[in-house]
Amino acid sequence: MTYDVVVLIEREMSEGDAERVAALYARHDDTVNYHLLVSSHPTQGLAGPMALLGSSFADVAGLSASPPVNRTTTLTGPATDRPQASAGTALADPRDDLAAVIEHSSRRLRARVGGGVNVSITHGEILLALRTLVNSTHSQEVVVVAWPETAARFICSNWTTRARKELKVGRVRVVEHDT
């Protein structure tokens, strides 16, 4: 049997992020399939885990008019507060280099889990894309890699419980991004 997990990221996963996600399933009995969902930060609409806090579950329920688009493109725009993966190593931002985010994040996660990682990209509503990916892969869990302040807000707002029910998954985990 297989166990499917969607991993939602807003920016490039660091080595520490990949290690923490892999550790969640290191002792799992079934083969774990990872489905990495990357938000491309569109200039309009919702994007990334931070935006999930302010959006409604109408998006998850499929009432949004903006379907996810799963294609690879490179977006350009002004660089903003780039977090550091480690001393001197900047993490890529999808607005600047979507290809680097996908390449580095999937490579790091593959190295930690010793297997395949499927990648999906959304240019639309992140909640709708998340719901679509969970349904199409029959995923049992969702892991959101979020910045420390975002992770705290997810936990305080009880978002994970609501998301678990709306997405119809056994568990939604929030992993604090390694900064």
PDB file of N, CA, C and O in Angstrom, residues 8-84:
ATOM      1  N   LEU A   8       2.798  21.483   1.106  1.00  0.00           N
ATOM      2  CA  LEU A   8       2.573  22.818   0.568  1.00  0.00           C
ATOM      3  C   LEU A   8       3.699  23.741   1.010  1.00  0.00           C
ATOM      4  O   LEU A   8       3.980  23.860   2.206  1.00  0.00           O
ATOM      5  N   ILE A   9       4.366  24.375   0.023  1.00  0.00           N
ATOM      6  CA  ILE A   9       5.441  25.318   0.343  1.00  0.00           C
ATOM      7  C   ILE A   9       5.181  26.648  -0.333  1.00  0.00           C
ATOM      8  O   ILE A   9       4.548  26.707  -1.391  1.00  0.00           O
ATOM      9  N   GLU A  10       5.675  27.704   0.282  1.00  0.00           N
ATOM     10  CA  GLU A  10       5.554  29.041  -0.280  1.00  0.00           C
ATOM     11  C   GLU A  10       6.867  29.470  -0.926  1.00  0.00           C
ATOM     12  O   GLU A  10       6.874  30.178  -1.913  1.00  0.00           O
ATOM     13  N   ARG A  11       7.961  29.044  -0.340  1.00  0.00           N
ATOM     14  CA  ARG A  11       9.300  29.332  -0.864  1.00  0.00           C
ATOM     15  C   ARG A  11      10.120  28.061  -0.831  1.00  0.00           C
ATOM     16  O   ARG A  11       9.685  27.042  -0.333  1.00  0.00           O
ATOM     17  N   GLU A  12      11.314  28.147  -1.320  1.00  0.00           N
ATOM     18  CA  GLU A  12      12.213  27.000  -1.397  1.00  0.00           C
ATOM     19  C   GLU A  12      12.381  26.320  -0.032  1.00  0.00           C
ATOM     20  O   GLU A  12      12.547  26.973   0.987  1.00  0.00           O
ATOM     21  N   MET A  13      12.336  24.998  -0.047  1.00  0.00           N
ATOM     22  CA  MET A  13      12.578  24.222   1.169  1.00  0.00           C
ATOM     23  C   MET A  13      14.077  24.191   1.449  1.00  0.00           C
ATOM     24  O   MET A  13      14.878  23.949   0.555  1.00  0.00           O
ATOM     25  N   SER A  14      14.438  24.399   2.695  1.00  0.00           N
ATOM     26  CA  SER A  14      15.833  24.291   3.104  1.00  0.00           C
ATOM     27  C   SER A  14      16.127  22.822   3.403  1.00  0.00           C
ATOM     28  O   SER A  14      15.225  21.985   3.431  1.00  0.00           O
ATOM     29  N   GLU A  15      17.390  22.527   3.655  1.00  0.00           N
ATOM     30  CA  GLU A  15      17.766  21.165   4.065  1.00  0.00           C
ATOM     31  C   GLU A  15      17.014  20.777   5.344  1.00  0.00           C
ATOM     32  O   GLU A  15      16.538  19.660   5.488  1.00  0.00           O
ATOM     33  N   GLY A  16      16.919  21.721   6.284  1.00  0.00           N
ATOM     34  CA  GLY A  16      16.217  21.465   7.539  1.00  0.00           C
ATOM     35  C   GLY A  16      14.736  21.194   7.341  1.00  0.00           C
ATOM     36  O   GLY A  16      14.156  20.333   8.005  1.00  0.00           O
ATOM     37  N   ASP A  17      14.108  21.920   6.412  1.00  0.00           N
ATOM     38  CA  ASP A  17      12.693  21.688   6.111  1.00  0.00           C
ATOM     39  C   ASP A  17      12.490  20.272   5.581  1.00  0.00           C
ATOM     40  O   ASP A  17      11.602  19.545   6.024  1.00  0.00           O
ATOM     41  N   ALA A  18      13.320  19.891   4.617  1.00  0.00           N
ATOM     42  CA  ALA A  18      13.205  18.560   4.021  1.00  0.00           C
ATOM     43  C   ALA A  18      13.449  17.475   5.073  1.00  0.00           C
ATOM     44  O   ALA A  18      12.749  16.452   5.095  1.00  0.00           O
ATOM     45  N   GLU A  19      14.402  17.708   5.945  1.00  0.00           N
ATOM     46  CA  GLU A  19      14.707  16.745   7.006  1.00  0.00           C
ATOM     47  C   GLU A  19      13.514  16.575   7.951  1.00  0.00           C
ATOM     48  O   GLU A  19      13.153  15.453   8.316  1.00  0.00           O
ATOM     49  N   ARG A  20      12.896  17.689   8.334  1.00  0.00           N
ATOM     50  CA  ARG A  20      11.746  17.603   9.249  1.00  0.00           C
ATOM     51  C   ARG A  20      10.548  16.907   8.608  1.00  0.00           C
ATOM     52  O   ARG A  20       9.872  16.116   9.241  1.00  0.00           O
ATOM     53  N   VAL A  21      10.280  17.212   7.338  1.00  0.00           N
ATOM     54  CA  VAL A  21       9.163  16.564   6.645  1.00  0.00           C
ATOM     55  C   VAL A  21       9.434  15.068   6.527  1.00  0.00           C
ATOM     56  O   VAL A  21       8.567  14.250   6.812  1.00  0.00           O
ATOM     57  N   ALA A  22      10.634  14.702   6.136  1.00  0.00           N
ATOM     58  CA  ALA A  22      10.983  13.282   6.010  1.00  0.00           C
ATOM     59  C   ALA A  22      10.889  12.564   7.350  1.00  0.00           C
ATOM     60  O   ALA A  22      10.436  11.410   7.415  1.00  0.00           O
ATOM     61  N   ALA A  23      11.288  13.228   8.421  1.00  0.00           N
ATOM     62  CA  ALA A  23      11.249  12.613   9.755  1.00  0.00           C
ATOM     63  C   ALA A  23       9.825  12.275  10.193  1.00  0.00           C
ATOM     64  O   ALA A  23       9.619  11.320  10.951  1.00  0.00           O
ATOM     65  N   LEU A  24       8.842  13.033   9.700  1.00  0.00           N
ATOM     66  CA  LEU A  24       7.448  12.760  10.061  1.00  0.00           C
ATOM     67  C   LEU A  24       7.000  11.370   9.620  1.00  0.00           C
ATOM     68  O   LEU A  24       6.122  10.766  10.226  1.00  0.00           O
ATOM     69  N   TYR A  25       7.604  10.866   8.541  1.00  0.00           N
ATOM     70  CA  TYR A  25       7.167   9.594   7.957  1.00  0.00           C
ATOM     71  C   TYR A  25       8.269   8.543   7.917  1.00  0.00           C
ATOM     72  O   TYR A  25       8.119   7.517   7.266  1.00  0.00           O
ATOM     73  N   ALA A  26       9.357   8.768   8.629  1.00  0.00           N
ATOM     74  CA  ALA A  26      10.507   7.861   8.595  1.00  0.00           C
ATOM     75  C   ALA A  26      10.153   6.453   9.060  1.00  0.00           C
ATOM     76  O   ALA A  26      10.703   5.477   8.567  1.00  0.00           O
ATOM     77  N   ARG A  27       9.243   6.326   9.981  1.00  0.00           N
ATOM     78  CA  ARG A  27       8.883   5.012  10.511  1.00  0.00           C
ATOM     79  C   ARG A  27       7.541   4.512   9.992  1.00  0.00           C
ATOM     80  O   ARG A  27       6.951   3.608  10.582  1.00  0.00           O
ATOM     81  N   HIS A  28       7.066   5.103   8.911  1.00  0.00           N
ATOM     82  CA  HIS A  28       5.773   4.717   8.359  1.00  0.00           C
ATOM     83  C   HIS A  28       5.877   3.345   7.703  1.00  0.00           C
ATOM     84  O   HIS A  28       6.836   3.049   7.003  1.00  0.00           O
ATOM     85  N   ASP A  29       4.876   2.502   7.920  1.00  0.00           N
ATOM     86  CA  ASP A  29       4.887   1.141   7.388  1.00  0.00           C
ATOM     87  C   ASP A  29       4.695   1.095   5.872  1.00  0.00           C
ATOM     88  O   ASP A  29       5.275   0.258   5.192  1.00  0.00           O
ATOM     89  N   ASP A  30       3.866   1.968   5.333  1.00  0.00           N
ATOM     90  CA  ASP A  30       3.588   1.976   3.900  1.00  0.00           C
ATOM     91  C   ASP A  30       4.597   2.843   3.150  1.00  0.00           C
ATOM     92  O   ASP A  30       5.268   3.688   3.740  1.00  0.00           O
ATOM     93  N   THR A  31       4.665   2.651   1.842  1.00  0.00           N
ATOM     94  CA  THR A  31       5.465   3.524   0.999  1.00  0.00           C
ATOM     95  C   THR A  31       4.792   4.889   0.979  1.00  0.00           C
ATOM     96  O   THR A  31       3.590   4.991   0.742  1.00  0.00           O
ATOM     97  N   VAL A  32       5.564   5.950   1.220  1.00  0.00           N
ATOM     98  CA  VAL A  32       5.007   7.297   1.259  1.00  0.00           C
ATOM     99  C   VAL A  32       5.303   7.992  -0.070  1.00  0.00           C
ATOM    100  O   VAL A  32       6.441   8.066  -0.499  1.00  0.00           O
ATOM    101  N   ASN A  33       4.234   8.482  -0.704  1.00  0.00           N
ATOM    102  CA  ASN A  33       4.355   9.280  -1.919  1.00  0.00           C
ATOM    103  C   ASN A  33       4.189  10.742  -1.535  1.00  0.00           C
ATOM    104  O   ASN A  33       3.188  11.112  -0.915  1.00  0.00           O
ATOM    105  N   TYR A  34       5.151  11.564  -1.924  1.00  0.00           N
ATOM    106  CA  TYR A  34       5.121  12.984  -1.606  1.00  0.00           C
ATOM    107  C   TYR A  34       4.680  13.775  -2.826  1.00  0.00           C
ATOM    108  O   TYR A  34       5.165  13.540  -3.934  1.00  0.00           O
ATOM    109  N   HIS A  35       3.773  14.722  -2.607  1.00  0.00           N
ATOM    110  CA  HIS A  35       3.267  15.590  -3.662  1.00  0.00           C
ATOM    111  C   HIS A  35       3.527  17.026  -3.225  1.00  0.00           C
ATOM    112  O   HIS A  35       2.833  17.548  -2.358  1.00  0.00           O
ATOM    113  N   LEU A  36       4.552  17.623  -3.803  1.00  0.00           N
ATOM    114  CA  LEU A  36       4.967  18.971  -3.444  1.00  0.00           C
ATOM    115  C   LEU A  36       4.117  19.975  -4.213  1.00  0.00           C
ATOM    116  O   LEU A  36       4.044  19.927  -5.440  1.00  0.00           O
ATOM    117  N   LEU A  37       3.442  20.885  -3.493  1.00  0.00           N
ATOM    118  CA  LEU A  37       2.627  21.926  -4.120  1.00  0.00           C
ATOM    119  C   LEU A  37       3.304  23.264  -3.897  1.00  0.00           C
ATOM    120  O   LEU A  37       3.549  23.668  -2.755  1.00  0.00           O
ATOM    121  N   VAL A  38       3.634  23.933  -5.004  1.00  0.00           N
ATOM    122  CA  VAL A  38       4.338  25.201  -4.955  1.00  0.00           C
ATOM    123  C   VAL A  38       3.403  26.292  -5.445  1.00  0.00           C
ATOM    124  O   VAL A  38       2.798  26.178  -6.501  1.00  0.00           O
ATOM    125  N   SER A  39       3.300  27.361  -4.660  1.00  0.00           N
ATOM    126  CA  SER A  39       2.530  28.529  -5.069  1.00  0.00           C
ATOM    127  C   SER A  39       3.460  29.489  -5.793  1.00  0.00           C
ATOM    128  O   SER A  39       4.537  29.794  -5.316  1.00  0.00           O
ATOM    129  N   SER A  40       3.017  29.977  -6.924  1.00  0.00           N
ATOM    130  CA  SER A  40       3.863  30.871  -7.715  1.00  0.00           C
ATOM    131  C   SER A  40       3.696  32.343  -7.341  1.00  0.00           C
ATOM    132  O   SER A  40       4.269  33.194  -7.995  1.00  0.00           O
ATOM    133  N   HIS A  41       2.925  32.648  -6.322  1.00  0.00           N
ATOM    134  CA  HIS A  41       2.685  34.028  -5.883  1.00  0.00           C
ATOM    135  C   HIS A  41       2.136  34.889  -7.008  1.00  0.00           C
ATOM    136  O   HIS A  41       2.801  35.811  -7.468  1.00  0.00           O
ATOM    137  N   PRO A  42       0.924  34.628  -7.457  1.00  0.00           N
ATOM    138  CA  PRO A  42       0.383  35.478  -8.520  1.00  0.00           C
ATOM    139  C   PRO A  42       0.221  36.907  -8.010  1.00  0.00           C
ATOM    140  O   PRO A  42       0.114  37.151  -6.822  1.00  0.00           O
ATOM    141  N   THR A  43       0.211  37.854  -8.932  1.00  0.00           N
ATOM    142  CA  THR A  43       0.075  39.250  -8.533  1.00  0.00           C
ATOM    143  C   THR A  43      -1.341  39.551  -8.065  1.00  0.00           C
ATOM    144  O   THR A  43      -1.556  40.532  -7.374  1.00  0.00           O
ATOM    145  N   GLN A  44      -2.294  38.719  -8.453  1.00  0.00           N
ATOM    146  CA  GLN A  44      -3.672  38.898  -8.001  1.00  0.00           C
ATOM    147  C   GLN A  44      -4.138  37.614  -7.346  1.00  0.00           C
ATOM    148  O   GLN A  44      -3.700  36.529  -7.689  1.00  0.00           O
ATOM    149  N   GLY A  45      -5.029  37.714  -6.427  1.00  0.00           N
ATOM    150  CA  GLY A  45      -5.591  36.530  -5.785  1.00  0.00           C
ATOM    151  C   GLY A  45      -4.755  36.067  -4.614  1.00  0.00           C
ATOM    152  O   GLY A  45      -3.839  36.730  -4.163  1.00  0.00           O
ATOM    153  N   LEU A  46      -5.104  34.909  -4.119  1.00  0.00           N
ATOM    154  CA  LEU A  46      -4.446  34.355  -2.945  1.00  0.00           C
ATOM    155  C   LEU A  46      -3.215  33.572  -3.351  1.00  0.00           C
ATOM    156  O   LEU A  46      -3.192  32.955  -4.400  1.00  0.00           O
ATOM    157  N   ALA A  47      -2.204  33.561  -2.477  1.00  0.00           N
ATOM    158  CA  ALA A  47      -1.008  32.782  -2.752  1.00  0.00           C
ATOM    159  C   ALA A  47      -0.312  32.443  -1.461  1.00  0.00           C
ATOM    160  O   ALA A  47      -0.246  33.226  -0.535  1.00  0.00           O
ATOM    161  N   GLY A  48       0.230  31.261  -1.381  1.00  0.00           N
ATOM    162  CA  GLY A  48       1.075  30.857  -0.274  1.00  0.00           C
ATOM    163  C   GLY A  48       0.354  30.578   1.023  1.00  0.00           C
ATOM    164  O   GLY A  48      -0.798  30.936   1.208  1.00  0.00           O
ATOM    165  N   PRO A  49       1.035  29.900   1.924  1.00  0.00           N
ATOM    166  CA  PRO A  49       0.446  29.554   3.209  1.00  0.00           C
ATOM    167  C   PRO A  49      -0.054  30.749   4.011  1.00  0.00           C
ATOM    168  O   PRO A  49      -1.071  30.656   4.676  1.00  0.00           O
ATOM    169  N   MET A  50       0.616  31.911   3.933  1.00  0.00           N
ATOM    170  CA  MET A  50       0.155  33.068   4.692  1.00  0.00           C
ATOM    171  C   MET A  50      -1.243  33.474   4.234  1.00  0.00           C
ATOM    172  O   MET A  50      -2.100  33.827   5.034  1.00  0.00           O
ATOM    173  N   ALA A  51      -1.500  33.410   2.944  1.00  0.00           N
ATOM    174  CA  ALA A  51      -2.804  33.802   2.421  1.00  0.00           C
ATOM    175  C   ALA A  51      -3.901  32.842   2.866  1.00  0.00           C
ATOM    176  O   ALA A  51      -5.062  33.217   2.916  1.00  0.00           O
ATOM    177  N   LEU A  52      -3.541  31.617   3.177  1.00  0.00           N
ATOM    178  CA  LEU A  52      -4.551  30.669   3.629  1.00  0.00           C
ATOM    179  C   LEU A  52      -5.253  31.154   4.885  1.00  0.00           C
ATOM    180  O   LEU A  52      -6.412  30.851   5.114  1.00  0.00           O
ATOM    181  N   LEU A  53      -4.549  31.922   5.694  1.00  0.00           N
ATOM    182  CA  LEU A  53      -5.128  32.399   6.947  1.00  0.00           C
ATOM    183  C   LEU A  53      -6.308  33.322   6.710  1.00  0.00           C
ATOM    184  O   LEU A  53      -7.267  33.295   7.460  1.00  0.00           O
ATOM    185  N   GLY A  54      -6.238  34.131   5.668  1.00  0.00           N
ATOM    186  CA  GLY A  54      -7.283  35.106   5.453  1.00  0.00           C
ATOM    187  C   GLY A  54      -8.350  34.660   4.480  1.00  0.00           C
ATOM    188  O   GLY A  54      -9.311  35.365   4.263  1.00  0.00           O
ATOM    189  N   SER A  55      -8.197  33.507   3.862  1.00  0.00           N
ATOM    190  CA  SER A  55      -9.168  33.102   2.866  1.00  0.00           C
ATOM    191  C   SER A  55     -10.266  32.256   3.488  1.00  0.00           C
ATOM    192  O   SER A  55     -10.137  31.722   4.564  1.00  0.00           O
ATOM    193  N   SER A  56     -11.327  32.140   2.756  1.00  0.00           N
ATOM    194  CA  SER A  56     -12.473  31.392   3.257  1.00  0.00           C
ATOM    195  C   SER A  56     -12.411  29.953   2.767  1.00  0.00           C
ATOM    196  O   SER A  56     -11.723  29.635   1.808  1.00  0.00           O
ATOM    197  N   PHE A  57     -13.167  29.131   3.394  1.00  0.00           N
ATOM    198  CA  PHE A  57     -13.211  27.750   2.956  1.00  0.00           C
ATOM    199  C   PHE A  57     -14.147  27.562   1.776  1.00  0.00           C
ATOM    200  O   PHE A  57     -14.327  26.460   1.291  1.00  0.00           O
ATOM    201  N   ALA A  58     -14.722  28.646   1.260  1.00  0.00           N
ATOM    202  CA  ALA A  58     -15.447  28.560  -0.004  1.00  0.00           C
ATOM    203  C   ALA A  58     -14.473  28.153  -1.098  1.00  0.00           C
ATOM    204  O   ALA A  58     -14.824  27.437  -2.024  1.00  0.00           O
ATOM    205  N   ASP A  59     -13.215  28.612  -0.968  1.00  0.00           N
ATOM    206  CA  ASP A  59     -12.197  28.224  -1.940  1.00  0.00           C
ATOM    207  C   ASP A  59     -11.955  26.723  -1.887  1.00  0.00           C
ATOM    208  O   ASP A  59     -11.871  26.053  -2.906  1.00  0.00           O
ATOM    209  N   VAL A  60     -11.852  26.181  -0.668  1.00  0.00           N
ATOM    210  CA  VAL A  60     -11.629  24.748  -0.507  1.00  0.00           C
ATOM    211  C   VAL A  60     -12.834  23.967  -1.005  1.00  0.00           C
ATOM    212  O   VAL A  60     -12.720  22.906  -1.588  1.00  0.00           O
ATOM    213  N   ALA A  61     -14.016  24.513  -0.784  1.00  0.00           N
ATOM    214  CA  ALA A  61     -15.241  23.823  -1.188  1.00  0.00           C
ATOM    215  C   ALA A  61     -15.458  23.878  -2.691  1.00  0.00           C
ATOM    216  O   ALA A  61     -16.404  23.288  -3.194  1.00  0.00           O
ATOM    217  N   GLY A  62     -14.593  24.588  -3.401  1.00  0.00           N
ATOM    218  CA  GLY A  62     -14.690  24.622  -4.859  1.00  0.00           C
ATOM    219  C   GLY A  62     -15.583  25.731  -5.377  1.00  0.00           C
ATOM    220  O   GLY A  62     -16.008  25.694  -6.521  1.00  0.00           O
ATOM    221  N   LEU A  63     -15.877  26.723  -4.553  1.00  0.00           N
ATOM    222  CA  LEU A  63     -16.747  27.799  -4.977  1.00  0.00           C
ATOM    223  C   LEU A  63     -15.993  28.939  -5.626  1.00  0.00           C
ATOM    224  O   LEU A  63     -16.582  29.886  -6.111  1.00  0.00           O
ATOM    225  N   SER A  64     -14.671  28.854  -5.637  1.00  0.00           N
ATOM    226  CA  SER A  64     -13.851  29.899  -6.228  1.00  0.00           C
ATOM    227  C   SER A  64     -13.926  29.813  -7.746  1.00  0.00           C
ATOM    228  O   SER A  64     -14.023  28.747  -8.326  1.00  0.00           O
ATOM    229  N   ALA A  65     -13.838  30.950  -8.392  1.00  0.00           N
ATOM    230  CA  ALA A  65     -13.893  30.978  -9.855  1.00  0.00           C
ATOM    231  C   ALA A  65     -12.528  30.798 -10.493  1.00  0.00           C
ATOM    232  O   ALA A  65     -12.422  30.675 -11.691  1.00  0.00           O
ATOM    233  N   SER A  66     -11.452  30.773  -9.707  1.00  0.00           N
ATOM    234  CA  SER A  66     -10.098  30.683 -10.262  1.00  0.00           C
ATOM    235  C   SER A  66      -9.529  29.289 -10.086  1.00  0.00           C
ATOM    236  O   SER A  66      -9.037  28.951  -9.025  1.00  0.00           O
ATOM    237  N   PRO A  67      -9.600  28.439 -11.123  1.00  0.00           N
ATOM    238  CA  PRO A  67      -9.049  27.102 -10.992  1.00  0.00           C
ATOM    239  C   PRO A  67      -7.534  27.135 -10.994  1.00  0.00           C
ATOM    240  O   PRO A  67      -6.937  28.038 -11.558  1.00  0.00           O
ATOM    241  N   PRO A  68      -6.888  26.129 -10.358  1.00  0.00           N
ATOM    242  CA  PRO A  68      -5.439  26.096 -10.376  1.00  0.00           C
ATOM    243  C   PRO A  68      -4.929  25.751 -11.768  1.00  0.00           C
ATOM    244  O   PRO A  68      -5.582  25.031 -12.515  1.00  0.00           O
ATOM    245  N   VAL A  69      -3.799  26.310 -12.093  1.00  0.00           N
ATOM    246  CA  VAL A  69      -3.159  25.998 -13.351  1.00  0.00           C
ATOM    247  C   VAL A  69      -1.874  25.274 -13.013  1.00  0.00           C
ATOM    248  O   VAL A  69      -1.044  25.792 -12.291  1.00  0.00           O
ATOM    249  N   ASN A  70      -1.698  24.075 -13.521  1.00  0.00           N
ATOM    250  CA  ASN A  70      -0.506  23.306 -13.231  1.00  0.00           C
ATOM    251  C   ASN A  70       0.428  23.337 -14.423  1.00  0.00           C
ATOM    252  O   ASN A  70       0.315  22.549 -15.332  1.00  0.00           O
ATOM    253  N   ARG A  71       1.316  24.306 -14.417  1.00  0.00           N
ATOM    254  CA  ARG A  71       2.310  24.429 -15.462  1.00  0.00           C
ATOM    255  C   ARG A  71       3.513  25.131 -14.880  1.00  0.00           C
ATOM    256  O   ARG A  71       3.421  25.822 -13.875  1.00  0.00           O
ATOM    257  N   THR A  72       4.639  24.986 -15.519  1.00  0.00           N
ATOM    258  CA  THR A  72       5.860  25.595 -15.021  1.00  0.00           C
ATOM    259  C   THR A  72       6.136  26.871 -15.797  1.00  0.00           C
ATOM    260  O   THR A  72       6.165  26.865 -17.016  1.00  0.00           O
ATOM    261  N   THR A  73       6.320  27.956 -15.071  1.00  0.00           N
ATOM    262  CA  THR A  73       6.734  29.213 -15.674  1.00  0.00           C
ATOM    263  C   THR A  73       7.671  29.890 -14.707  1.00  0.00           C
ATOM    264  O   THR A  73       7.710  29.556 -13.529  1.00  0.00           O
ATOM    265  N   THR A  74       8.425  30.836 -15.191  1.00  0.00           N
ATOM    266  CA  THR A  74       9.286  31.620 -14.314  1.00  0.00           C
ATOM    267  C   THR A  74       8.724  33.020 -14.250  1.00  0.00           C
ATOM    268  O   THR A  74       8.533  33.661 -15.270  1.00  0.00           O
ATOM    269  N   LEU A  75       8.433  33.469 -13.056  1.00  0.00           N
ATOM    270  CA  LEU A  75       7.886  34.797 -12.857  1.00  0.00           C
ATOM    271  C   LEU A  75       9.001  35.737 -12.457  1.00  0.00           C
ATOM    272  O   LEU A  75       9.939  35.351 -11.783  1.00  0.00           O
ATOM    273  N   THR A  76       8.896  36.982 -12.873  1.00  0.00           N
ATOM    274  CA  THR A  76       9.875  37.974 -12.467  1.00  0.00           C
ATOM    275  C   THR A  76       9.175  39.051 -11.673  1.00  0.00           C
ATOM    276  O   THR A  76       8.001  39.308 -11.865  1.00  0.00           O
ATOM    277  N   GLY A  77       9.894  39.661 -10.812  1.00  0.00           N
ATOM    278  CA  GLY A  77       9.337  40.718  -9.984  1.00  0.00           C
ATOM    279  C   GLY A  77      10.394  41.170  -9.008  1.00  0.00           C
ATOM    280  O   GLY A  77      11.477  40.596  -8.941  1.00  0.00           O
ATOM    281  N   PRO A  78      10.085  42.183  -8.231  1.00  0.00           N
ATOM    282  CA  PRO A  78      11.085  42.676  -7.290  1.00  0.00           C
ATOM    283  C   PRO A  78      11.381  41.665  -6.202  1.00  0.00           C
ATOM    284  O   PRO A  78      10.489  40.989  -5.704  1.00  0.00           O
ATOM    285  N   ALA A  79      12.638  41.517  -5.869  1.00  0.00           N
ATOM    286  CA  ALA A  79      13.024  40.619  -4.780  1.00  0.00           C
ATOM    287  C   ALA A  79      12.604  41.262  -3.465  1.00  0.00           C
ATOM    288  O   ALA A  79      12.740  42.445  -3.277  1.00  0.00           O
ATOM    289  N   THR A  80      12.070  40.458  -2.579  1.00  0.00           N
ATOM    290  CA  THR A  80      11.668  40.954  -1.275  1.00  0.00           C
ATOM    291  C   THR A  80      12.330  40.122  -0.215  1.00  0.00           C
ATOM    292  O   THR A  80      12.906  39.092  -0.490  1.00  0.00           O
ATOM    293  N   ASP A  81      12.219  40.536   0.992  1.00  0.00           N
ATOM    294  CA  ASP A  81      12.798  39.907   2.170  1.00  0.00           C
ATOM    295  C   ASP A  81      13.070  38.412   2.012  1.00  0.00           C
ATOM    296  O   ASP A  81      12.271  37.590   2.394  1.00  0.00           O
ATOM    297  N   ARG A  82      14.192  38.074   1.462  1.00  0.00           N
ATOM    298  CA  ARG A  82      14.541  36.673   1.271  1.00  0.00           C
ATOM    299  C   ARG A  82      15.090  36.092   2.556  1.00  0.00           C
ATOM    300  O   ARG A  82      16.077  36.577   3.087  1.00  0.00           O
ATOM    301  N   PRO A  83      14.487  35.010   3.042  1.00  0.00           N
ATOM    302  CA  PRO A  83      15.010  34.367   4.237  1.00  0.00           C
ATOM    303  C   PRO A  83      16.281  33.605   3.914  1.00  0.00           C
ATOM    304  O   PRO A  83      16.541  33.286   2.762  1.00  0.00           O
ATOM    305  N   GLN A  84      17.041  33.311   4.915  1.00  0.00           N
ATOM    306  CA  GLN A  84      18.294  32.595   4.736  1.00  0.00           C
ATOM    307  C   GLN A  84      18.143  31.127   5.108  1.00  0.00           C
ATOM    308  O   GLN A  84      17.593  30.801   6.141  1.00  0.00           O
TER     309      GLN A  84
END
